[in-house]
Tab-separated table of C-alpha atoms and ligand atoms in Angstrom:
chain	number	residue	atom	x	y	z
A	1	UNK	CA	-11.386	-11.231	27.126
A	2	UNK	CA	-12.731	-9.369	24.057
A	3	UNK	CA	-11.160	-11.276	21.184
A	4	UNK	CA	-11.033	-10.393	17.509
A	5	UNK	CA	-10.738	-13.497	15.340
A	6	UNK	CA	-9.484	-12.390	11.943
A	7	UNK	CA	-10.316	-15.126	9.401
A	8	UNK	CA	-12.927	-16.633	11.814
A	9	UNK	CA	-14.915	-18.154	9.014
A	10	UNK	CA	-12.132	-20.570	7.945
A	11	UNK	CA	-11.198	-24.153	8.738
A	12	UNK	CA	-9.364	-23.359	12.007
A	13	UNK	CA	-10.896	-19.956	12.587
A	14	UNK	CA	-14.479	-21.095	12.956
A	15	UNK	CA	-13.897	-23.865	15.528
A	16	UNK	CA	-11.523	-21.499	17.407
A	17	UNK	CA	-14.176	-18.838	17.520
A	18	UNK	CA	-16.737	-21.342	19.037
A	19	UNK	CA	-14.191	-22.805	21.432
A	20	UNK	CA	-13.358	-19.349	22.786
A	21	UNK	CA	-17.019	-18.252	22.851
A	22	UNK	CA	-17.896	-21.359	25.035
A	23	UNK	CA	-14.908	-20.538	27.278
A	24	UNK	CA	-16.731	-17.258	28.025
A	25	UNK	CA	-14.868	-14.802	25.814
A	26	UNK	CA	-16.467	-12.056	23.792
A	27	UNK	CA	-15.679	-13.155	20.232
A	28	UNK	CA	-15.803	-10.934	17.201
A	29	UNK	CA	-15.073	-12.406	13.782
A	30	UNK	CA	-13.606	-10.207	11.067
A	31	UNK	CA	-13.499	-11.984	7.713
A	32	UNK	CA	-13.830	-11.028	4.010
A	33	UNK	CA	-15.227	-14.522	3.204
A	34	UNK	CA	-12.485	-15.011	0.664
A	35	UNK	CA	-12.269	-18.726	1.313
A	36	UNK	CA	-15.953	-19.007	0.093
A	37	UNK	CA	-15.082	-16.981	-2.995
A	38	UNK	CA	-12.091	-19.195	-3.806
A	39	UNK	CA	-14.398	-22.242	-3.651
A	40	UNK	CA	-16.474	-20.508	-6.282
A	41	UNK	CA	-13.445	-19.630	-8.413
A	42	UNK	CA	-12.206	-23.255	-8.258
A	43	UNK	CA	-15.714	-24.735	-8.721
A	44	UNK	CA	-15.362	-26.926	-5.609
A	45	UNK	CA	-17.168	-27.018	-2.352
A	46	UNK	CA	-16.517	-28.127	1.164
A	47	UNK	CA	-17.294	-31.807	1.684
A	48	UNK	CA	-19.538	-30.804	4.510
A	49	UNK	CA	-22.487	-28.478	3.812
A	50	UNK	CA	-21.588	-25.080	5.289
A	51	UNK	CA	-24.160	-22.408	6.099
A	52	UNK	CA	-23.545	-18.730	5.737
A	53	UNK	CA	-21.456	-17.204	8.550
A	54	UNK	CA	-24.507	-15.217	9.676
A	55	UNK	CA	-26.577	-18.417	9.927
A	56	UNK	CA	-23.856	-20.237	11.741
A	57	UNK	CA	-23.617	-17.539	14.320
A	58	UNK	CA	-27.423	-17.476	14.655
A	59	UNK	CA	-27.413	-21.154	15.422
A	60	UNK	CA	-24.648	-20.813	17.933
A	61	UNK	CA	-26.678	-18.119	19.742
A	62	UNK	CA	-29.828	-20.361	19.690
A	63	UNK	CA	-27.784	-23.369	21.024
A	64	UNK	CA	-25.741	-21.613	23.702
A	65	UNK	CA	-27.146	-18.173	24.269
A	66	UNK	CA	-23.838	-16.706	23.472
A	67	UNK	CA	-23.182	-14.209	20.620
A	68	UNK	CA	-20.317	-14.469	18.138
A	69	UNK	CA	-20.262	-11.228	16.142
A	70	UNK	CA	-19.425	-11.061	12.414
A	71	UNK	CA	-17.906	-8.128	10.556
A	72	UNK	CA	-17.305	-8.213	6.827
A	73	UNK	CA	-13.807	-6.595	6.555
A	74	UNK	CA	-10.979	-7.267	4.117
A	75	UNK	CA	-7.706	-6.663	6.205
A	76	UNK	CA	-5.586	-6.490	3.155
A	77	UNK	CA	-7.635	-3.955	1.236
A	78	UNK	CA	-9.726	-2.012	3.861
A	79	UNK	CA	-7.096	-0.540	6.100
A	80	UNK	CA	-9.263	2.357	7.253
A	81	UNK	CA	-12.172	-0.007	7.996
A	82	UNK	CA	-9.955	-2.301	9.998
A	83	UNK	CA	-8.395	0.590	11.959
A	84	UNK	CA	-11.854	2.027	12.604
A	85	UNK	CA	-13.092	-1.282	13.896
A	86	UNK	CA	-10.129	-1.722	16.210
A	87	UNK	CA	-10.272	1.909	17.438
A	88	UNK	CA	-13.940	1.410	18.380
A	89	UNK	CA	-13.776	-2.052	19.831
A	90	UNK	CA	-10.258	-2.133	21.375
A	91	UNK	CA	-9.995	-5.933	21.772
A	92	UNK	CA	-7.721	-7.468	24.432
A	93	UNK	CA	-6.458	-10.066	22.026
A	94	UNK	CA	-6.367	-10.599	18.234
A	95	UNK	CA	-6.049	-13.936	16.516
A	96	UNK	CA	-4.839	-13.607	12.977
A	97	UNK	CA	-5.863	-16.337	10.646
A	98	UNK	CA	-6.775	-14.085	7.752
A	99	UNK	CA	-4.415	-15.382	5.101
A	100	UNK	CA	-4.538	-17.516	1.929
A	101	UNK	CA	-3.323	-20.858	3.430
A	102	UNK	CA	-2.974	-23.318	0.642
A	103	UNK	CA	0.417	-24.039	-0.910
A	104	UNK	CA	-0.926	-25.574	-4.210
A	105	UNK	CA	-3.328	-22.624	-4.712
A	106	UNK	CA	-0.474	-20.192	-4.171
A	107	UNK	CA	1.551	-21.873	-6.960
A	108	UNK	CA	-1.258	-22.251	-9.560
A	109	UNK	CA	-0.236	-19.313	-11.749
A	110	UNK	CA	1.439	-15.905	-11.646
A	111	UNK	CA	-1.893	-14.378	-10.680
A	112	UNK	CA	-2.249	-16.739	-7.738
A	113	UNK	CA	1.227	-15.979	-6.575
A	114	UNK	CA	0.553	-12.193	-6.671
A	115	UNK	CA	-2.751	-12.660	-4.873
A	116	UNK	CA	-1.224	-14.693	-2.096
A	117	UNK	CA	1.688	-12.310	-1.514
A	118	UNK	CA	-0.490	-9.220	-1.672
A	119	UNK	CA	-3.290	-10.600	0.461
A	120	UNK	CA	-1.107	-12.197	3.230
A	121	UNK	CA	1.597	-9.646	3.585
A	122	UNK	CA	-0.728	-6.657	3.334
A	123	UNK	CA	-3.147	-8.106	5.886
A	124	UNK	CA	-0.417	-8.764	8.409
A	125	UNK	CA	1.216	-5.373	7.907
A	126	UNK	CA	-2.016	-3.481	7.963
A	127	UNK	CA	-2.860	-5.063	11.247
A	128	UNK	CA	0.510	-4.345	12.872
A	129	UNK	CA	0.513	-0.822	11.548
A	130	UNK	CA	-2.966	-0.159	12.987
A	131	UNK	CA	-2.031	-1.467	16.354
A	132	UNK	CA	0.862	0.922	16.662
A	133	UNK	CA	-1.160	3.870	15.345
A	134	UNK	CA	-3.926	3.267	17.819
A	135	UNK	CA	-1.683	2.553	20.820
A	136	UNK	CA	-3.542	-0.696	21.212
A	137	UNK	CA	-1.803	-3.145	23.484
A	138	UNK	CA	-3.734	-6.199	22.278
A	139	UNK	CA	-1.878	-9.550	22.363
A	140	UNK	CA	-1.566	-10.679	18.744
A	141	UNK	CA	-1.609	-14.439	18.163
A	142	UNK	CA	-0.731	-15.388	14.586
A	143	UNK	CA	-1.304	-18.729	12.931
A	144	UNK	CA	1.984	-19.427	11.194
A	145	UNK	CA	3.307	-22.633	9.815
A	146	UNK	CA	5.990	-25.379	10.469
A	147	UNK	CA	6.791	-24.868	6.809
A	148	UNK	CA	8.836	-21.724	7.698
A	149	UNK	CA	11.628	-24.122	8.787
A	150	UNK	CA	11.591	-25.984	5.427
A	151	UNK	CA	11.664	-29.718	5.082
A	152	UNK	CA	15.340	-30.793	4.518
A	153	UNK	CA	16.945	-33.337	6.744
A	154	UNK	CA	19.212	-31.491	9.195
A	155	UNK	CA	19.981	-34.229	11.684
A	156	UNK	CA	18.977	-32.109	14.625
A	157	UNK	CA	15.731	-31.175	16.355
A	158	UNK	CA	13.962	-28.043	15.125
A	159	UNK	CA	13.744	-25.601	18.066
A	160	UNK	CA	10.759	-23.414	18.894
A	161	UNK	CA	11.558	-20.510	16.672
A	162	UNK	CA	15.013	-19.516	17.771
A	163	UNK	CA	18.264	-21.248	17.109
A	164	UNK	CA	21.274	-20.833	19.485
A	165	UNK	CA	24.364	-20.121	17.465
A	166	UNK	CA	28.020	-19.675	18.488
A	167	UNK	CA	29.844	-16.726	16.967
A	168	UNK	CA	33.583	-16.181	16.782
A	169	UNK	CA	34.191	-12.411	17.539
A	170	UNK	CA	36.942	-10.400	15.827
A	171	UNK	CA	39.058	-10.530	18.955
A	172	UNK	CA	38.913	-14.318	19.146
A	173	UNK	CA	36.213	-14.771	21.787
A	174	UNK	CA	33.204	-17.096	21.423
A	175	UNK	CA	29.871	-15.609	22.008
A	176	UNK	CA	26.405	-17.187	21.727
A	177	UNK	CA	23.260	-15.696	20.508
A	178	UNK	CA	19.800	-16.839	19.606
A	179	UNK	CA	18.665	-16.029	16.079
A	180	UNK	CA	15.288	-16.705	14.245
A	181	UNK	CA	15.631	-20.158	12.703
A	182	UNK	CA	16.690	-19.713	9.079
A	183	UNK	CA	13.633	-19.714	7.014
A	184	UNK	CA	13.314	-22.167	4.055
A	185	UNK	CA	9.941	-21.933	2.440
A	186	UNK	CA	8.698	-24.523	-0.014
A	187	UNK	CA	5.960	-22.490	-1.686
A	188	UNK	CA	4.860	-18.936	-2.216
A	189	UNK	CA	2.263	-19.448	0.561
A	190	UNK	CA	4.980	-20.613	3.018
A	191	UNK	CA	7.166	-17.713	1.898
A	192	UNK	CA	4.463	-15.246	2.919
A	193	UNK	CA	4.618	-16.753	6.399
A	194	UNK	CA	8.385	-16.240	6.456
A	195	UNK	CA	7.792	-12.597	5.523
A	196	UNK	CA	5.231	-12.362	8.387
A	197	UNK	CA	7.941	-13.477	10.770
A	198	UNK	CA	10.171	-10.593	9.766
A	199	UNK	CA	7.281	-8.109	10.181
A	200	UNK	CA	6.678	-9.494	13.721
A	201	UNK	CA	10.350	-9.239	14.624
A	202	UNK	CA	10.396	-5.582	13.549
A	203	UNK	CA	7.194	-4.508	15.303
A	204	UNK	CA	8.040	-6.296	18.570
A	205	UNK	CA	11.485	-4.617	18.622
A	206	UNK	CA	10.464	-1.202	17.388
A	207	UNK	CA	7.035	-0.794	18.997
A	208	UNK	CA	6.912	-3.258	21.755
A	209	UNK	CA	3.901	-5.084	20.273
A	210	UNK	CA	3.089	-8.356	22.161
A	211	UNK	CA	3.135	-11.092	19.455
A	212	UNK	CA	2.893	-14.943	19.557
A	213	UNK	CA	3.622	-16.793	16.336
A	214	UNK	CA	2.334	-20.449	16.217
A	215	UNK	CA	4.206	-22.607	13.820
A	216	UNK	CA	1.508	-25.118	13.133
A	217	UNK	CA	1.781	-28.456	11.375
A	218	UNK	CA	-0.801	-30.083	9.027
A	219	UNK	CA	-4.254	-30.102	10.690
A	220	UNK	CA	-6.297	-33.275	10.444
A	221	UNK	CA	-9.853	-34.053	11.577
A	222	UNK	CA	-12.907	-31.861	11.161
A	223	UNK	CA	-15.032	-31.851	14.384
A	224	UNK	CA	-14.316	-30.104	17.653
A	225	UNK	CA	-16.551	-30.301	20.806
A	226	UNK	CA	-18.435	-27.247	19.660
A	227	UNK	CA	-18.879	-28.014	15.953
A	228	UNK	CA	-20.420	-31.364	16.976
A	229	UNK	CA	-23.151	-29.605	18.896
A	230	UNK	CA	-25.373	-28.897	15.879
A	231	UNK	CA	-25.445	-30.054	12.251
A	232	UNK	CA	-25.339	-26.405	11.096
A	233	UNK	CA	-22.216	-25.595	13.187
A	234	UNK	CA	-20.269	-28.145	11.180
A	235	UNK	CA	-16.741	-27.218	10.179
A	236	UNK	CA	-15.601	-26.958	6.511
A	237	UNK	CA	-13.659	-29.956	5.136
A	238	UNK	CA	-11.579	-29.645	2.003
A	239	UNK	CA	-10.873	-32.602	-0.241
A	240	UNK	CA	-9.811	-30.977	-3.487
A	241	UNK	CA	-6.248	-30.911	-4.863
A	242	UNK	CA	-5.511	-27.373	-3.891
A	243	UNK	CA	-7.066	-26.969	-0.381
A	244	UNK	CA	-7.430	-30.555	0.885
A	245	UNK	CA	-4.466	-31.476	3.205
A	246	UNK	CA	-2.859	-34.845	3.048
A	247	UNK	CA	-4.323	-36.948	5.832
A	248	UNK	CA	-7.817	-35.583	5.418
A	249	UNK	CA	-7.539	-36.252	1.761
A	250	UNK	CA	-6.574	-39.768	2.245
A	251	UNK	CA	-9.443	-40.413	4.611
A	252	UNK	CA	-12.005	-38.907	2.155
A	253	UNK	CA	-10.454	-40.853	-0.729
A	254	UNK	CA	-10.791	-44.041	1.328
A	255	UNK	CA	-14.447	-43.188	1.948
A	256	UNK	CA	-15.335	-42.648	-1.734
A	257	UNK	CA	-13.279	-45.625	-3.045
A	258	UNK	CA	-10.624	-43.417	-4.739
A	259	UNK	CA	-6.944	-44.573	-4.574
A	260	UNK	CA	-4.878	-42.771	-2.074
A	261	UNK	CA	-2.897	-40.050	-3.965
A	262	UNK	CA	0.738	-40.357	-2.649
A	263	UNK	CA	3.101	-37.821	-4.226
A	264	UNK	CA	6.351	-39.519	-5.311
A	265	UNK	CA	7.716	-42.090	-2.917
A	266	UNK	CA	5.712	-40.646	0.016
A	267	UNK	CA	9.036	-40.300	1.829
A	268	UNK	CA	8.129	-36.712	2.894
A	269	UNK	CA	7.923	-36.453	6.709
A	270	UNK	CA	5.557	-33.780	8.082
A	271	UNK	CA	4.260	-32.483	11.458
A	272	UNK	CA	0.628	-33.020	12.299
A	273	UNK	CA	-1.961	-31.805	14.816
A	274	UNK	CA	-5.664	-32.680	15.366
A	275	UNK	CA	-8.066	-29.756	14.941
A	276	UNK	CA	-9.271	-30.108	18.567
A	277	UNK	CA	-5.644	-29.674	19.803
A	278	UNK	CA	-5.150	-26.751	17.402
A	279	UNK	CA	-7.990	-24.761	19.060
A	280	UNK	CA	-6.688	-25.788	22.581
A	281	UNK	CA	-3.234	-24.575	21.671
A	282	UNK	CA	-4.578	-21.191	20.578
A	283	UNK	CA	-6.433	-20.835	23.913
A	284	UNK	CA	-3.192	-21.711	25.804
A	285	UNK	CA	-1.214	-19.171	23.821
A	286	UNK	CA	-3.903	-16.551	24.586
A	287	UNK	CA	-3.608	-17.231	28.268
A	288	UNK	CA	0.226	-16.919	28.234
A	289	UNK	CA	0.982	-13.696	26.431
A	290	UNK	CA	4.527	-12.326	26.209
A	291	UNK	CA	5.379	-9.245	28.305
A	292	UNK	CA	5.371	-5.869	26.459
A	293	UNK	CA	8.899	-5.293	25.053
A	294	UNK	CA	9.885	-8.910	24.996
A	295	UNK	CA	10.802	-10.853	21.789
A	296	UNK	CA	8.170	-12.569	19.661
A	297	UNK	CA	6.932	-15.738	21.392
A	298	UNK	CA	7.089	-18.753	19.137
A	299	UNK	CA	5.531	-22.111	19.720
A	300	UNK	CA	5.712	-25.260	17.491
A	301	UNK	CA	1.989	-26.165	17.291
A	302	UNK	CA	2.291	-29.865	16.358
A	303	UNK	CA	1.904	-33.138	18.320
A	304	UNK	CA	3.537	-35.818	16.094
A	305	UNK	CA	5.357	-36.368	12.863
A	306	UNK	CA	4.598	-38.924	10.143
A	307	UNK	CA	5.884	-40.048	6.791
A	308	UNK	CA	3.261	-39.688	4.089
A	309	UNK	CA	3.548	-43.283	2.851
A	310	UNK	CA	3.130	-44.461	6.442
A	311	UNK	CA	-0.086	-42.569	6.589
A	312	UNK	CA	-1.226	-43.977	3.306
A	313	UNK	CA	-0.503	-47.477	4.631
A	314	UNK	CA	-2.415	-46.860	7.869
A	315	UNK	CA	-5.492	-45.637	5.944
A	316	UNK	CA	-5.202	-48.432	3.352
A	317	UNK	CA	-5.078	-51.116	6.081
A	318	UNK	CA	-7.990	-49.542	7.855
A	319	UNK	CA	-10.238	-49.172	4.785
A	320	UNK	CA	-8.885	-51.463	2.091
A	321	UNK	CA	-8.124	-48.500	-0.228
A	322	UNK	CA	-5.527	-48.863	-2.862
A	323	UNK	CA	-2.510	-46.663	-2.986
A	324	UNK	CA	-1.551	-44.624	-6.081
A	325	UNK	CA	2.088	-43.613	-6.301
A	326	UNK	CA	1.850	-40.440	-8.449
A	327	UNK	CA	4.408	-38.133	-10.039
A	328	UNK	CA	4.965	-35.260	-7.495
A	329	UNK	CA	3.520	-31.918	-8.683
A	330	UNK	CA	5.650	-30.174	-6.038
A	331	UNK	CA	9.297	-29.299	-5.846
A	332	UNK	CA	10.161	-30.780	-2.522
A	333	UNK	CA	12.608	-33.283	-1.022
A	334	UNK	CA	11.421	-36.660	-1.884
A	335	UNK	CA	12.506	-38.042	1.527
A	336	UNK	CA	13.272	-36.203	4.702
A	337	UNK	CA	13.586	-36.713	8.449
A	338	UNK	CA	11.941	-34.358	10.844
A	339	UNK	CA	12.384	-34.004	14.600
A	340	UNK	CA	10.514	-31.124	16.160
A	341	UNK	CA	10.674	-29.689	19.743
A	342	UNK	CA	7.271	-28.926	21.123
A	343	UNK	CA	7.717	-28.963	24.899
A	344	UNK	CA	6.326	-25.481	25.328
A	345	UNK	CA	2.681	-26.419	24.813
A	346	UNK	CA	3.154	-29.692	26.579
A	347	UNK	CA	4.567	-27.848	29.574
A	348	UNK	CA	1.559	-25.559	29.549
A	349	UNK	CA	-0.878	-28.573	29.789
A	350	UNK	CA	-1.583	-29.727	26.231
A	351	UNK	CA	-2.607	-33.401	26.193
A	352	UNK	CA	-2.103	-34.508	22.510
A	353	UNK	CA	-4.746	-36.217	20.627
A	354	UNK	CA	-2.793	-38.696	18.510
A	355	UNK	CA	-3.632	-40.736	15.346
A	356	UNK	CA	-5.807	-43.312	17.107
A	357	UNK	CA	-7.926	-45.403	14.707
A	358	UNK	CA	-11.065	-44.254	16.556
A	359	UNK	CA	-10.689	-40.679	15.229
A	360	UNK	CA	-9.611	-41.735	11.812
A	361	UNK	CA	-12.722	-43.779	11.301
A	362	UNK	CA	-14.864	-40.984	12.626
A	363	UNK	CA	-13.543	-38.885	9.725
A	364	UNK	CA	-14.195	-41.646	7.254
A	365	UNK	CA	-17.790	-41.811	8.582
A	366	UNK	CA	-18.246	-37.999	8.065
A	367	UNK	CA	-16.790	-38.388	4.529
A	368	UNK	CA	-19.187	-41.300	3.737
A	369	UNK	CA	-22.141	-39.306	4.958
A	370	UNK	CA	-21.378	-36.486	2.579
A	371	UNK	CA	-19.737	-38.470	-0.259
A	372	UNK	CA	-22.583	-37.425	-2.571
A	373	UNK	CA	-21.118	-33.957	-2.554
A	374	UNK	CA	-17.680	-35.017	-3.850
A	375	UNK	CA	-16.711	-34.208	-7.447
A	376	UNK	CA	-14.074	-36.954	-8.112
A	377	UNK	CA	-12.504	-35.008	-10.853
A	378	UNK	CA	-11.341	-32.426	-8.327
A	379	UNK	CA	-9.504	-34.968	-6.200
A	380	UNK	CA	-6.067	-34.986	-8.067
A	381	UNK	CA	-3.595	-32.247	-7.262
A	382	UNK	CA	-2.665	-30.616	-10.551
A	383	UNK	CA	-1.066	-27.377	-9.401
A	384	UNK	CA	2.623	-27.824	-10.340
A	385	UNK	CA	5.498	-25.967	-8.701
A	386	UNK	CA	7.447	-25.264	-11.910
A	387	UNK	CA	6.777	-25.213	-15.626
A	388	UNK	CA	9.099	-28.254	-16.052
A	389	UNK	CA	7.117	-30.211	-13.501
A	390	UNK	CA	3.812	-29.147	-15.150
A	391	UNK	CA	4.989	-30.641	-18.418
A	392	UNK	CA	5.534	-34.004	-16.592
A	393	UNK	CA	2.479	-34.005	-14.371
A	394	UNK	CA	-0.024	-33.790	-17.143
A	395	UNK	CA	-3.363	-32.206	-16.385
A	396	UNK	CA	-5.835	-34.976	-15.820
A	397	UNK	CA	-9.218	-33.728	-14.854
A	398	UNK	CA	-10.804	-37.162	-15.102
A	399	UNK	CA	-8.291	-38.735	-12.795
A	400	UNK	CA	-7.612	-41.421	-15.508
A	401	UNK	CA	-4.005	-41.887	-14.599
A	402	UNK	CA	-5.082	-42.991	-11.150
A	403	UNK	CA	-6.366	-46.143	-12.717
A	404	UNK	CA	-2.865	-47.553	-13.060
A	405	UNK	CA	-2.253	-48.041	-9.388
A	406	UNK	CA	0.010	-50.520	-7.547
B	1	LIG	N1	0.742	-34.882	-0.446
B	1	LIG	C1	0.580	-36.136	-0.983
B	1	LIG	N2	-0.682	-36.414	-1.506
B	1	LIG	C2	-1.705	-35.492	-1.506
B	1	LIG	C3	-1.491	-34.283	-0.841
B	1	LIG	C4	-0.286	-33.928	-0.295
B	1	LIG	O1	1.462	-36.970	-1.024
B	1	LIG	O2	-2.751	-35.913	-1.922
B	1	LIG	C5	2.012	-34.496	0.172
B	1	LIG	C6	2.659	-33.272	-0.365
B	1	LIG	O3	3.368	-33.417	-1.588
B	1	LIG	C7	3.463	-32.800	0.848
B	1	LIG	C8	2.651	-33.290	2.054
B	1	LIG	O4	1.865	-34.313	1.549
B	1	LIG	O5	4.676	-33.439	0.874
B	1	LIG	C9	1.881	-32.248	2.810
B	1	LIG	O6	0.982	-31.621	1.922
B	1	LIG	P1	-0.305	-30.839	2.477
B	1	LIG	O7	-1.155	-30.394	1.274
B	1	LIG	O8	-0.997	-31.791	3.456
B	1	LIG	O9	0.261	-29.746	3.367
B	1	LIG	P2	0.987	-28.323	2.916
B	1	LIG	O10	0.869	-27.986	1.531
B	1	LIG	O11	2.348	-28.281	3.536
B	1	LIG	O12	0.086	-27.247	3.698
B	1	LIG	C10	-0.816	-27.538	4.870
B	1	LIG	C11	-1.675	-26.345	5.057
B	1	LIG	C12	-0.992	-25.057	5.372
B	1	LIG	C13	-0.054	-25.346	6.571
B	1	LIG	C14	0.864	-26.517	6.312
B	1	LIG	C15	1.628	-26.913	7.556
B	1	LIG	O13	-2.452	-26.122	3.873
B	1	LIG	O14	-1.816	-24.063	5.599
B	1	LIG	O15	0.733	-24.208	6.825
B	1	LIG	O16	0.070	-27.687	6.014
B	1	LIG	S1	3.169	-27.617	7.123
B	1	LIG	O17	3.051	-28.713	6.154
B	1	LIG	O18	3.723	-28.143	8.350
B	1	LIG	O19	4.002	-26.616	6.545
């Protein structure tokens, strides 16, 4: 297949591009390199040293003889450029990762909220619009989030996208229907993924576009089979308070002797998936496209759920790290249960990589190797969800409040 990977320079986009290239596909990355610019804006860098995208693709070619093409295109701003590229290349499938993906970054300020909404919603809409305009029947696979469902305890399993509901008709009959699961975003970032869902529903219904939306949990890990092949193919690895995700952050914190930063009681339960499974799921989704004219296909892309404090305890036991119970900068349920259906990927052959100690210590080893690149002052999460919370969670660039740990 000729595959366009939009956002192919990012944390999931890069290993996905390599995985698909190794599987024999013709891979074309479209990316505006915004993630690298945001690192510059925030004054942080990936824990792992990343080469330029051009250098990465050069190394991939030298290692494997395969080409991964790179095109500098901003989906949200350069509609004509995107349309021109699609018209010329007519890919069989498109994977859409090209969105600002961090909840804390999206909540930093009014400017960051505007940027996240404008970037994410325009990127998705420009793409859908261009596909229709060009009569391009490419299968669109979008990386969405488990966060569209929200994180309140409902006492029932979360289905894969659609919820069966019974409706009482005006003439007293009972009819059943499947509706999109009610969205309940917890951040501006998550809200943009809810808006994406609506765009997909419309374009699948109105124009028959073939769309798969992957509701992914929190990714952990860093290496995949392909990124391990050469030091310069290494994946990015975020540890800072805006872009680092919880389990990877705990593992890096353990590696540098920093207390594990649990928000609140750590009673939040979330869905998780290892990066290797994430790229496998995308391949499975690509191989199982919906028929033209059918509804948006939705998969829950996660393999297990964990409570944050349980993860902190696992990492603490493994490494001897202390746990810091911090005021939560986010507005979220302090405790929640989470049961998620994920039979669709399992039925299509996914064999989950679960939280074995082996893989956890591999990540700690990577973190120790590059610990010299960590700026400890960027570890605390300081982006507050509301002004009230900001007043309580005092800005603490030196991480001093972390010294009073349990
Ligand atoms: N948390 C801590 N300590 C930390 C960091 C986070 O206790 O140092 C807590 C947060 O308060 C939250 C939970 O851990 O309750 C998850 O936070 P996170 O930063 O790991 O994940 P989140 O902000 O939800 O976003 C990440 C990705 C996003 C993806 C999402 C999947 O950045 O792109 O969509 O995970 S999900 O969480 O299932 O919505």
